[in-house]
mmCIF file of C-alpha atoms in Angstrom:
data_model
loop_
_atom_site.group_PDB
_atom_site.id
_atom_site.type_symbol
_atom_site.label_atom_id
_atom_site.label_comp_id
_atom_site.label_asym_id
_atom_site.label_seq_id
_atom_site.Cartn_x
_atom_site.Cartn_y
_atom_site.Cartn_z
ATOM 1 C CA UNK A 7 224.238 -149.366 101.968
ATOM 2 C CA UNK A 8 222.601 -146.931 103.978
ATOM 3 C CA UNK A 9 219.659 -147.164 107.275
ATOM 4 C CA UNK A 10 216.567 -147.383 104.817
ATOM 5 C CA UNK A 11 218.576 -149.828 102.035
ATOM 6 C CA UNK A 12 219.400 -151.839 104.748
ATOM 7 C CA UNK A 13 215.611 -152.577 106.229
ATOM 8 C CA UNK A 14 213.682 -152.327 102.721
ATOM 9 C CA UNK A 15 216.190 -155.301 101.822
ATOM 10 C CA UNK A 16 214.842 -157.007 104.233
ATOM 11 C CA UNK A 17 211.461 -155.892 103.679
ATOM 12 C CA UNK A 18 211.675 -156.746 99.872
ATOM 13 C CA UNK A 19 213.052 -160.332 101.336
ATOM 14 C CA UNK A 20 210.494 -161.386 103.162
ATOM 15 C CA UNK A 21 207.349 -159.859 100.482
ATOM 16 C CA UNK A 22 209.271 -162.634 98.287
ATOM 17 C CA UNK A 23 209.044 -165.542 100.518
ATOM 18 C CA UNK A 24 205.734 -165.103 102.248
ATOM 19 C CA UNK A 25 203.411 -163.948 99.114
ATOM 20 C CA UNK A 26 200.664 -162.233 101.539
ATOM 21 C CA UNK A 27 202.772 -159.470 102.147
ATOM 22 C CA UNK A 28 203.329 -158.137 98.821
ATOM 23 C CA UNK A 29 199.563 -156.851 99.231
ATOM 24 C CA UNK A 30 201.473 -155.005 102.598
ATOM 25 C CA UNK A 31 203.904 -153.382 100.744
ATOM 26 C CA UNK A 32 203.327 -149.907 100.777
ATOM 27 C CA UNK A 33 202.243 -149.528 104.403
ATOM 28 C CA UNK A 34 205.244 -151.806 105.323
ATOM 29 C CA UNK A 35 207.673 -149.513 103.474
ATOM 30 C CA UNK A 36 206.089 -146.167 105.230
ATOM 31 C CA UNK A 37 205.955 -147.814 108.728
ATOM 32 C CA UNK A 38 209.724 -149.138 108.261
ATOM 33 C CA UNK A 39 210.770 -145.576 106.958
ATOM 34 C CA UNK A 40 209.498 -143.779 109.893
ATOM 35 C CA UNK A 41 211.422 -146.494 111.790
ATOM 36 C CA UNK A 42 214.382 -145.060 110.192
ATOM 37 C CA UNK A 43 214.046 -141.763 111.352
ATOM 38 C CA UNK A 44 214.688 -142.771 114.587
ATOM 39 C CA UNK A 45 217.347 -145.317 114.171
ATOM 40 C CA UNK A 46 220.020 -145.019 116.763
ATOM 41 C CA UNK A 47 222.766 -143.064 116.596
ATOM 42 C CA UNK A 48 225.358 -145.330 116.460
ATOM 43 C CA UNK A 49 223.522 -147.407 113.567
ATOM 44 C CA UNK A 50 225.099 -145.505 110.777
ATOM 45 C CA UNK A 51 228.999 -146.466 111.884
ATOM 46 C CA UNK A 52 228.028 -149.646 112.640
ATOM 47 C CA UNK A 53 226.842 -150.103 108.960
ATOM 48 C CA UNK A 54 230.326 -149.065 108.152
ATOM 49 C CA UNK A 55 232.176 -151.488 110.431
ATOM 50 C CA UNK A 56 229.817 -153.987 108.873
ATOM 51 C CA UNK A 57 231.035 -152.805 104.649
ATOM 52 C CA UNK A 58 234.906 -153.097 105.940
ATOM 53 C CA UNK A 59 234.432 -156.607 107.153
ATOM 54 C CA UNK A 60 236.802 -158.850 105.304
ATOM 55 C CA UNK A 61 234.447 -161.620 102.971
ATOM 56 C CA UNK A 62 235.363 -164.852 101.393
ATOM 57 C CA UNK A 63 234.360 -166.696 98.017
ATOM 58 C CA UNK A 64 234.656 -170.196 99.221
ATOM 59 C CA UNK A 65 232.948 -170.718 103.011
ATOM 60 C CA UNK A 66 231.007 -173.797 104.205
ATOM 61 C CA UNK A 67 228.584 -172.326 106.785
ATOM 62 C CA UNK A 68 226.185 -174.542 109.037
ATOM 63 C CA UNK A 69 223.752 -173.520 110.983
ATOM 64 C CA UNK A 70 222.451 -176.755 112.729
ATOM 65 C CA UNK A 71 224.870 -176.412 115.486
ATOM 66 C CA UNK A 72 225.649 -175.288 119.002
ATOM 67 C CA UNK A 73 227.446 -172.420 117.641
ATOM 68 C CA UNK A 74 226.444 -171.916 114.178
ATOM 69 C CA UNK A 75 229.685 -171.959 111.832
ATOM 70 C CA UNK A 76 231.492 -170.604 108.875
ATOM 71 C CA UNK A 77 234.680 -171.877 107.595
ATOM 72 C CA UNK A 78 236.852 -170.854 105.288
ATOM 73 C CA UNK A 79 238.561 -172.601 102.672
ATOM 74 C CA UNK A 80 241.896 -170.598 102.619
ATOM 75 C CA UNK A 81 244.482 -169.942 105.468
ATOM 76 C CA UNK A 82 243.189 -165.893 106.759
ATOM 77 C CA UNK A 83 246.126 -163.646 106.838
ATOM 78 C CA UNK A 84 247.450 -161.939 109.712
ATOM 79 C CA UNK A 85 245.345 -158.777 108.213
ATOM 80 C CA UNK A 86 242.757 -160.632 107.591
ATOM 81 C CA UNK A 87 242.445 -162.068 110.965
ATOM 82 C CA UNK A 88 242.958 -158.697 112.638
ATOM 83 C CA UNK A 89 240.101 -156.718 110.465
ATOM 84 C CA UNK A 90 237.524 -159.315 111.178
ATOM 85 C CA UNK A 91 238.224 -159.063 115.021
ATOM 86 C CA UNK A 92 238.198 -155.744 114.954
ATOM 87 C CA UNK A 93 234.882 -155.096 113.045
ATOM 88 C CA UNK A 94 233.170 -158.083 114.911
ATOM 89 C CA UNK A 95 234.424 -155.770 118.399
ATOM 90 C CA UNK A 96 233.210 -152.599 117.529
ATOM 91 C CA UNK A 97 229.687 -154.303 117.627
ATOM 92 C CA UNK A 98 229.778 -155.652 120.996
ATOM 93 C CA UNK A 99 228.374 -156.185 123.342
ATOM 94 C CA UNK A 100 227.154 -159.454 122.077
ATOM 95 C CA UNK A 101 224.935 -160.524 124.337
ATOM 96 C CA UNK A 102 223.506 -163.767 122.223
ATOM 97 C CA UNK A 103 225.039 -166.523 120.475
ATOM 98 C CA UNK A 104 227.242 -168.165 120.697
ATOM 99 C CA UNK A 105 228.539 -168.333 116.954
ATOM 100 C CA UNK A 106 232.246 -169.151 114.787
ATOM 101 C CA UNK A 107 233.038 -167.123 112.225
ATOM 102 C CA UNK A 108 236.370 -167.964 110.885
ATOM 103 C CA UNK A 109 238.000 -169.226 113.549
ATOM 104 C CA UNK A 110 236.871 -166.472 115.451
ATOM 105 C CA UNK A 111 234.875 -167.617 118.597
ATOM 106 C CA UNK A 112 232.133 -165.053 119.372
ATOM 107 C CA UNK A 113 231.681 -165.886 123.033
ATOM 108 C CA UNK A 114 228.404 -164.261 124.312
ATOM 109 C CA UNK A 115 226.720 -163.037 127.447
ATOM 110 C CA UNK A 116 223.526 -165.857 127.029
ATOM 111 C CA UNK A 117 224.649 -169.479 126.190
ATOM 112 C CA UNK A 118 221.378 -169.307 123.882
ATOM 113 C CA UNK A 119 222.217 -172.752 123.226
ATOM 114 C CA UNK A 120 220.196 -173.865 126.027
ATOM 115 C CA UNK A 121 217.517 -172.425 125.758
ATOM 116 C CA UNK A 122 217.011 -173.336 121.852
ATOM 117 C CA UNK A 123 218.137 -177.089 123.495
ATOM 118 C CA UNK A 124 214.603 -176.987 126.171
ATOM 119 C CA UNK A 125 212.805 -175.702 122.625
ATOM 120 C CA UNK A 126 213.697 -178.724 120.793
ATOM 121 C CA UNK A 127 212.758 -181.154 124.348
ATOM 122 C CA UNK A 128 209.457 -179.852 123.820
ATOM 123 C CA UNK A 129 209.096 -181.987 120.299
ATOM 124 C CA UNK A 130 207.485 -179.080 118.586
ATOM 125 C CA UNK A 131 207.606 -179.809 114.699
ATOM 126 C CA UNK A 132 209.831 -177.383 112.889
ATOM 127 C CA UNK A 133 211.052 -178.450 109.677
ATOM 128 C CA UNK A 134 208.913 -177.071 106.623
ATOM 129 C CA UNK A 135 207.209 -174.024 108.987
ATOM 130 C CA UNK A 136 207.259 -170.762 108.665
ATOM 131 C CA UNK A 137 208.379 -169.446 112.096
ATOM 132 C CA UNK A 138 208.522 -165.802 113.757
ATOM 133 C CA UNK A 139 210.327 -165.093 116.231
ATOM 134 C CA UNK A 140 209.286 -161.544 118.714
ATOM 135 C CA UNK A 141 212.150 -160.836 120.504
ATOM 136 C CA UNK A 142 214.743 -162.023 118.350
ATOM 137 C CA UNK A 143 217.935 -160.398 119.778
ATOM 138 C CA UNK A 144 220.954 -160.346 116.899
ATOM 139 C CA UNK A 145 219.049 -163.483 115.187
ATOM 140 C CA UNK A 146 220.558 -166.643 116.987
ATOM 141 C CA UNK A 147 217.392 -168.399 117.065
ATOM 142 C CA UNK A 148 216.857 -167.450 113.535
ATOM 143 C CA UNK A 149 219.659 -169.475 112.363
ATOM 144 C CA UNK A 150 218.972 -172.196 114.553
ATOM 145 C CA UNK A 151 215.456 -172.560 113.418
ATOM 146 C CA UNK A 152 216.556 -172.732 109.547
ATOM 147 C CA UNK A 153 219.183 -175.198 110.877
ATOM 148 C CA UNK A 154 216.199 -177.605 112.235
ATOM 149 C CA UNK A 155 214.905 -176.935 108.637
ATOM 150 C CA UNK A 156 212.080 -174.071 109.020
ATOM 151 C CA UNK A 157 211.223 -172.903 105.700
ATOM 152 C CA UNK A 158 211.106 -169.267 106.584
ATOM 153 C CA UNK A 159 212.354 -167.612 109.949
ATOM 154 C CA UNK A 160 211.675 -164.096 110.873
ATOM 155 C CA UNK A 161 212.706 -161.856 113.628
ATOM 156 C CA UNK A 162 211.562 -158.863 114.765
ATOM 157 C CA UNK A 163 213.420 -156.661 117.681
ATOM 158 C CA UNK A 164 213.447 -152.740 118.037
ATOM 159 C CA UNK A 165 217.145 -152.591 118.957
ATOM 160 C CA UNK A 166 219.085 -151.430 115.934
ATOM 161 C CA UNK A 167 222.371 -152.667 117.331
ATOM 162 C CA UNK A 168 220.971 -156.572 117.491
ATOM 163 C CA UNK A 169 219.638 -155.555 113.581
ATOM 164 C CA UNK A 170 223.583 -154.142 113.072
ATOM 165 C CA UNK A 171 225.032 -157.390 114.177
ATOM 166 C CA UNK A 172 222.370 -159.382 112.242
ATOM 167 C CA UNK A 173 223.986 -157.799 108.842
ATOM 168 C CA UNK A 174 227.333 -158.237 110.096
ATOM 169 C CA UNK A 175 226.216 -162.259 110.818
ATOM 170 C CA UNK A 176 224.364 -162.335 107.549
ATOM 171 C CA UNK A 177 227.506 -161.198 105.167
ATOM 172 C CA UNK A 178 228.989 -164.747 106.292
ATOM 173 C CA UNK A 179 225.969 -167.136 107.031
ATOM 174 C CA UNK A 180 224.049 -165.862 104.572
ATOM 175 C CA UNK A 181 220.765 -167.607 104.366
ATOM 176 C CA UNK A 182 218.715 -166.291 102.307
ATOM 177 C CA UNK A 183 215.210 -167.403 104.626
ATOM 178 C CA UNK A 184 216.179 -165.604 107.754
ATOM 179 C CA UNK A 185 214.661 -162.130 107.234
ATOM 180 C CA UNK A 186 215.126 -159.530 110.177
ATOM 181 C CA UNK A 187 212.659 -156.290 110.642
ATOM 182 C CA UNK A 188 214.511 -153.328 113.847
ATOM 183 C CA UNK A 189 210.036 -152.881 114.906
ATOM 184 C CA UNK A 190 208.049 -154.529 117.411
ATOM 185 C CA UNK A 191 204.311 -155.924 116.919
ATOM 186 C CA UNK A 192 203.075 -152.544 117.946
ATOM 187 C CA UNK A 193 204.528 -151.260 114.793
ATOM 188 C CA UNK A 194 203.095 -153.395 112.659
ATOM 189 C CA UNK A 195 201.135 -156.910 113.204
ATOM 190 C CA UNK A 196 202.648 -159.580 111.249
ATOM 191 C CA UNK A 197 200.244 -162.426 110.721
ATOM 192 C CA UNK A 198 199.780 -166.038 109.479
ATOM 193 C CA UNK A 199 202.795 -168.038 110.880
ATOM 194 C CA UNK A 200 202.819 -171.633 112.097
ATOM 195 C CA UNK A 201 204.581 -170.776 114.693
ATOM 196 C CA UNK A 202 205.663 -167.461 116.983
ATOM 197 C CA UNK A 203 208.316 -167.588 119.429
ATOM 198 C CA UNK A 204 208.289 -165.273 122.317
ATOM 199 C CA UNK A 205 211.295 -166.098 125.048
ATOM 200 C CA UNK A 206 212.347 -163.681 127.230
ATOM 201 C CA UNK A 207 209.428 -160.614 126.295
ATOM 202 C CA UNK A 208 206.744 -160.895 128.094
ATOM 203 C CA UNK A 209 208.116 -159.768 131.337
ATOM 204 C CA UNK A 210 208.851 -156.757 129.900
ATOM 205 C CA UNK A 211 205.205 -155.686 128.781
ATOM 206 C CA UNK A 212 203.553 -153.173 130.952
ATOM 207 C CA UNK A 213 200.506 -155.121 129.754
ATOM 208 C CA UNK A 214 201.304 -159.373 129.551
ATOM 209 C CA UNK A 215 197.610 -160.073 128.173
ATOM 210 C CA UNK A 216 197.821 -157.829 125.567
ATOM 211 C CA UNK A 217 200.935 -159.205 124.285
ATOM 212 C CA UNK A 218 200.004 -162.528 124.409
ATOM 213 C CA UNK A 219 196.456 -161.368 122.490
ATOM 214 C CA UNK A 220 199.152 -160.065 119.562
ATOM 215 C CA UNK A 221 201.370 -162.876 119.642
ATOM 216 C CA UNK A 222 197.788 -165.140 119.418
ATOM 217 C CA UNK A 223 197.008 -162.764 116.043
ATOM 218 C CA UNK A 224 200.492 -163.634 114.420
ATOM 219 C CA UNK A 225 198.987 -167.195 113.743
ATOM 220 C CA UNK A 226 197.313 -168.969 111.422
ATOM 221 C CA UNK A 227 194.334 -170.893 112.513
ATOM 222 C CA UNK A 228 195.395 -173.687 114.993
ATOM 223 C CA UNK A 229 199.182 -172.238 114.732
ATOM 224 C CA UNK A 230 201.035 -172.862 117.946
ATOM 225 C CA UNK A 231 203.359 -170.442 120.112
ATOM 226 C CA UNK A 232 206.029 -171.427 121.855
ATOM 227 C CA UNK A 233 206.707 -168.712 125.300
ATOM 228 C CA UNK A 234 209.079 -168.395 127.609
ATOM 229 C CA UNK A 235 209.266 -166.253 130.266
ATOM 230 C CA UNK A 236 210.218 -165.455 133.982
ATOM 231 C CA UNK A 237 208.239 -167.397 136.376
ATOM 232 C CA UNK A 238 207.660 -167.581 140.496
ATOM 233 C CA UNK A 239 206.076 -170.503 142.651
ATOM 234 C CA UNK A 240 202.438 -170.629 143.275
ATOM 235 C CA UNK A 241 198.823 -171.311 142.305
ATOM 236 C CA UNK A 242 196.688 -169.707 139.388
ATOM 237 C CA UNK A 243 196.001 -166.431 141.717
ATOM 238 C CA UNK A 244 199.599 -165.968 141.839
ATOM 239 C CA UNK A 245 201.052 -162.970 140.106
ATOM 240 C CA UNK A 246 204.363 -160.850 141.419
ATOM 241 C CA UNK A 247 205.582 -157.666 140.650
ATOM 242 C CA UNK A 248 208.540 -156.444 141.997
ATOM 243 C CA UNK A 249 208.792 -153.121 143.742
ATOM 244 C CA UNK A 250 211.313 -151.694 141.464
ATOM 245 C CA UNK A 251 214.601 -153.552 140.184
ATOM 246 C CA UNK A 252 214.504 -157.764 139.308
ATOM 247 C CA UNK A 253 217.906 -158.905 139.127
ATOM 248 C CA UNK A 254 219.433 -155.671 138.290
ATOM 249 C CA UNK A 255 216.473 -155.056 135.608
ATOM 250 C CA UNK A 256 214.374 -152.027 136.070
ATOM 251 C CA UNK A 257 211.945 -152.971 132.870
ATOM 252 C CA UNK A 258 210.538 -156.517 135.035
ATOM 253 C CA UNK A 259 206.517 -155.594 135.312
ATOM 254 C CA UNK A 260 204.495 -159.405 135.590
ATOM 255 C CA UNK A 261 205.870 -162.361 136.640
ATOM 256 C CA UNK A 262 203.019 -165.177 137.306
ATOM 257 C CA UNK A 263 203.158 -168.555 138.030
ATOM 258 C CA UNK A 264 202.967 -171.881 135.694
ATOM 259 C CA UNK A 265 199.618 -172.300 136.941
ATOM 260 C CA UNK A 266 198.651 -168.561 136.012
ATOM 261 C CA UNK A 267 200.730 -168.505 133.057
ATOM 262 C CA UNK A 268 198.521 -171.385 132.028
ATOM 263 C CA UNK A 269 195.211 -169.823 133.040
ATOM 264 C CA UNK A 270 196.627 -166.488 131.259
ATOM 265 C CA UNK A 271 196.556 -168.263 128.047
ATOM 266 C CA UNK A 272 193.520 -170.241 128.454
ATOM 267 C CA UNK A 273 191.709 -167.164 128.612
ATOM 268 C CA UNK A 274 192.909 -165.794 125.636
ATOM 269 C CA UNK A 275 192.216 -168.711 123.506
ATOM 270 C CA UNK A 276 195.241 -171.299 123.371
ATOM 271 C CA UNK A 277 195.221 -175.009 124.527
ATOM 272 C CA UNK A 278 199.082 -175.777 126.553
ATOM 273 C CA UNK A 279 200.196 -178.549 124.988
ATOM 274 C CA UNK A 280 203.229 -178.858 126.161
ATOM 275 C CA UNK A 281 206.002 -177.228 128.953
ATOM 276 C CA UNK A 282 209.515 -177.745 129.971
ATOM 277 C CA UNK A 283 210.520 -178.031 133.681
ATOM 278 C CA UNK A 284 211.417 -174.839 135.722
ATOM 279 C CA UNK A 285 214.753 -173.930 135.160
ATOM 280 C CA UNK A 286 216.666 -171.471 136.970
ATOM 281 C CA UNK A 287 219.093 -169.359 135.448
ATOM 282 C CA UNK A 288 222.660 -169.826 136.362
ATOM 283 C CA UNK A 289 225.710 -167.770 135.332
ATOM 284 C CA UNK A 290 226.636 -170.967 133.633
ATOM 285 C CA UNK A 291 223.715 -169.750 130.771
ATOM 286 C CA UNK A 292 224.051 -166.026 131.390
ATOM 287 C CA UNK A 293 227.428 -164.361 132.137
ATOM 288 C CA UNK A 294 229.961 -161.210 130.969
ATOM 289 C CA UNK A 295 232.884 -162.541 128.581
ATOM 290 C CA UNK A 296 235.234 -161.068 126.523
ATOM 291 C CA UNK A 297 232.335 -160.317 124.375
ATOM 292 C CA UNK A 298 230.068 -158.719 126.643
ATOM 293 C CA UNK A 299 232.061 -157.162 129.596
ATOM 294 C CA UNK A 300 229.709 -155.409 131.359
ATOM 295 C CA UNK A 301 227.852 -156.598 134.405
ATOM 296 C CA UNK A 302 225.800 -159.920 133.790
ATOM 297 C CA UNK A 303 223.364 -162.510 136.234
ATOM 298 C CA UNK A 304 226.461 -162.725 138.747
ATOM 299 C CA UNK A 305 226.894 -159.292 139.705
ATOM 300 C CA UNK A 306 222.874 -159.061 140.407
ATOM 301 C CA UNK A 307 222.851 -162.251 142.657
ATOM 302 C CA UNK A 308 223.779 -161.879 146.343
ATOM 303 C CA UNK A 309 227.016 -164.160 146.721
ATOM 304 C CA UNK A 310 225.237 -167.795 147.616
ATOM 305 C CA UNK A 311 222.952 -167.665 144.342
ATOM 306 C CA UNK A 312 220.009 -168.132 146.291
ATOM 307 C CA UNK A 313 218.306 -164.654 146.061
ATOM 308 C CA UNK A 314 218.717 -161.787 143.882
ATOM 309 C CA UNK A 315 220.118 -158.317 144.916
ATOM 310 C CA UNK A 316 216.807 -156.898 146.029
ATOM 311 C CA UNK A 317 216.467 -160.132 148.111
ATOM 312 C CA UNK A 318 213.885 -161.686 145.730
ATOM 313 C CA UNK A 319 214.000 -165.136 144.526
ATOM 314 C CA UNK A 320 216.434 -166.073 141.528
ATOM 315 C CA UNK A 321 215.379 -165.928 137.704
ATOM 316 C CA UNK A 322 213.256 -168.946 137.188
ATOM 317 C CA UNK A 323 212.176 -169.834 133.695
ATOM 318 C CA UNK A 324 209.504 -172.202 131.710
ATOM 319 C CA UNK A 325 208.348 -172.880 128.213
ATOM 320 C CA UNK A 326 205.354 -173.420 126.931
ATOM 321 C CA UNK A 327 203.642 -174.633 123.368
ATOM 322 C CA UNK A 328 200.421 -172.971 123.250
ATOM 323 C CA UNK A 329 198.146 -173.834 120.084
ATOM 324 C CA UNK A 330 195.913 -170.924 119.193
ATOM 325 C CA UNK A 331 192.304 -172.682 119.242
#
C-alpha cells in the first residue's frame, strides 16, 4: 500500500458509512491527493514498518477500556515478540494512548485516559452518534468513542506520523467505524455530525473565533461540541497571550478565561450546557516514557510545579459541551 492507497481507503471508508459524502467524492479525492504530495518524508518507511508488522487470525480486541486491548489467542514467539516491538518503535514517539497490543504495553507521553474520563463526567450521550473528532492525534479517542458505542468516529489531524501509527493501530484493532483523514478543516469542511470534539486545538489557532465558527459548521442542527482547551483565571474581558514560549510551546496564541471561553461561544451561536472543573495538568497526565523520550510537561515547569519556565502560570484545562443553537 502506498501514500494515496492508504488515505483514499479511508476516504472510500467513510463515503460508505456517512451516505452524504458520496456526493463529495471527487473533490474529496483531489483535495486528499494534493495532501499527498506533501506527505512527510518519513511517511513512506513508516508504511513499510507498518506491512512487516507481525498479524494474527484469532485476536479478541476491546476498545472500551483504559488502554484499549488486543489479545492473542496463541503463545507469540520470541520472533514474533521482537518484530512487533520493533515496528511499534520505529513509530515513536507516541505521544497518545495508552494502548496493549499483544502483551506489548504502549506507554505514552499523555495518559489520554483522563481526559476521555472528564469527557464521559460531562454525561454527554454517545452511543448511536456519529462523532468527529479535530485534533485527533494517532486516534485514541477514536477508539474510545466506538468503545462507548458511537456509530461512526472520525478523526482528522495533519500530522502524517499520528495517521502512520493510526494504520499500524488499525491492522490489530481493526474497527471498521473509525475512519482517519492526515487534513485539517481548512482543507476541507466536514459537516453534519452530532457531535465534534476539539481538545487540545484551539490554543493553537492564530484565529480562536474562527475555529470555533468551523467547528460550529461541522454540526447538524442542534449538534453539540464538546472543547477543551488551555485556560487562565479571570472575568469575560480576560484573554492572555503569552509573549513567546507557553510551557516550552512556541505555537500557544489565545488563552481566555471560562468566563470568556463562555462568552466566545455565545457569540458564535452555542448554548454551554455543560463544563468540567479546572484541571491542571500534572506530569502524572503528561510525561516522557520509554515511548516518548524526549522532553515532556516536567522539563518546562520550574522545579516546585507552580509556574512554567517563562514564569507564567501552569497548564490549566476545562471542557465544555456547547450545543450549536
Amino acid at each position: 500500500m502506498n501514500a494515496v492507497e492508504a488515505v483514499y481507503e479511508q476516504w472510500q471508508r467513510l463515503c460508505a458509512l456517512k451516505s452524504d459524502f458520496k456526493l463529495k467524492d471527487e473533490s474529496g479525492r483531489a483535495i486528499l491527493a494534493e495532501l499527498c504530495t506533501r506527505r512527510h518524508g518519513h511517511f513512506d518507511a513508516w508504511l513499510t514498518e507498518i506491512a512487516q508488522l507481525p498479524i494474527w487470525q484469532e485476536t479478541q480486541v476491546n476498545v472500551a477500556k483504559n488502554c484499549p486491548e488486543v489479545m492473542v489467542q496463541q503463545a507469540l514467539s520470541m520472533a514474533e515478540k521482537e518484530s512487533l516491538l520493533k515496528g511499534l518503535e520505529a513509530l515513536m514517539p507516541w505521544r497518545k494512548g495508552p494502548f496493549s497490543i499483544a502483551g506489548i504495553q504502549i506507554d505514552s507521553e499523555w495518559r489520554s485516559d483522563f481526559k476521555y474520563q472528564r469527557l464521559l463526567d460531562l454525561g454527554v450521550t454517545l452511543a448511536g452518534q456519529q462523532i468527529l473528532d479535530v485534533g485527533t492525534g494517532n486516534g485514541y479517542f477514536l477508539y474510545r468513542l466506538l468503545g462507548s458505542g458511537a456509530h461512526l468516529a472520525v478523526g482528522v489531524d495533519p500530522s502524517w506520523h499520528y495517521f502512520a501509527q493510526f494504520l499500524a493501530l488499525q491492522r490489530y484493532f481493526a474497527q471498521e467505524r473509525a475512519v482517519y483523514l492526515p487534513m485539517t478543516l481548512d482543507d476541507a469542511l466536514l459537516t453534519d455530525f452530532d457531535i465534534t470534539l476539539s481538545m487540545g486545538v484551539l490554543y493553537h489557532r492564530r484565529d480562536p473565533l474562527a475555529h470555533l465558527g468551523q467547528l460550529r459548521e461541522t454540526l447538524r442542527a442542534d449538534g453539540r461540541l464538546i472543547l477543551e482547551t488551555l485556560v487562565v483565571e479571570g472575568d469575560e474581558q480576560t484573554v492572555f497571550m503569552p509573549k513567546e514560549r507557553y510551557a516550552g510551546m512556541r505555537n500557544v496564541w489565545f488563552l481566555p478565561s471560562v468566563a470568556a471561553l463562555g462568552r466566545w461561544l455565545s457569540r458564535l451561536g452555542f448554548e454551554v450546557e455543560a463544563q468540567t472543573e479546572v484541571v491542571q495538568t500534572t506530569p502524572l497526565e503528561q510525561r516522557a516514557t520509554n515511548w516518548m523520550q524526549r522532553q515532556s510537561l516536567k522539563d518546562f515547569m520550574q522545579a516546585d510545579g507552580q509556574l512554567t519556565k517563562e514564569g507564567l502560570p501552569p497548564p490549566k484545562r476545562v471542557m465544555m459541551v456547547a450545543r450549536k443553537l
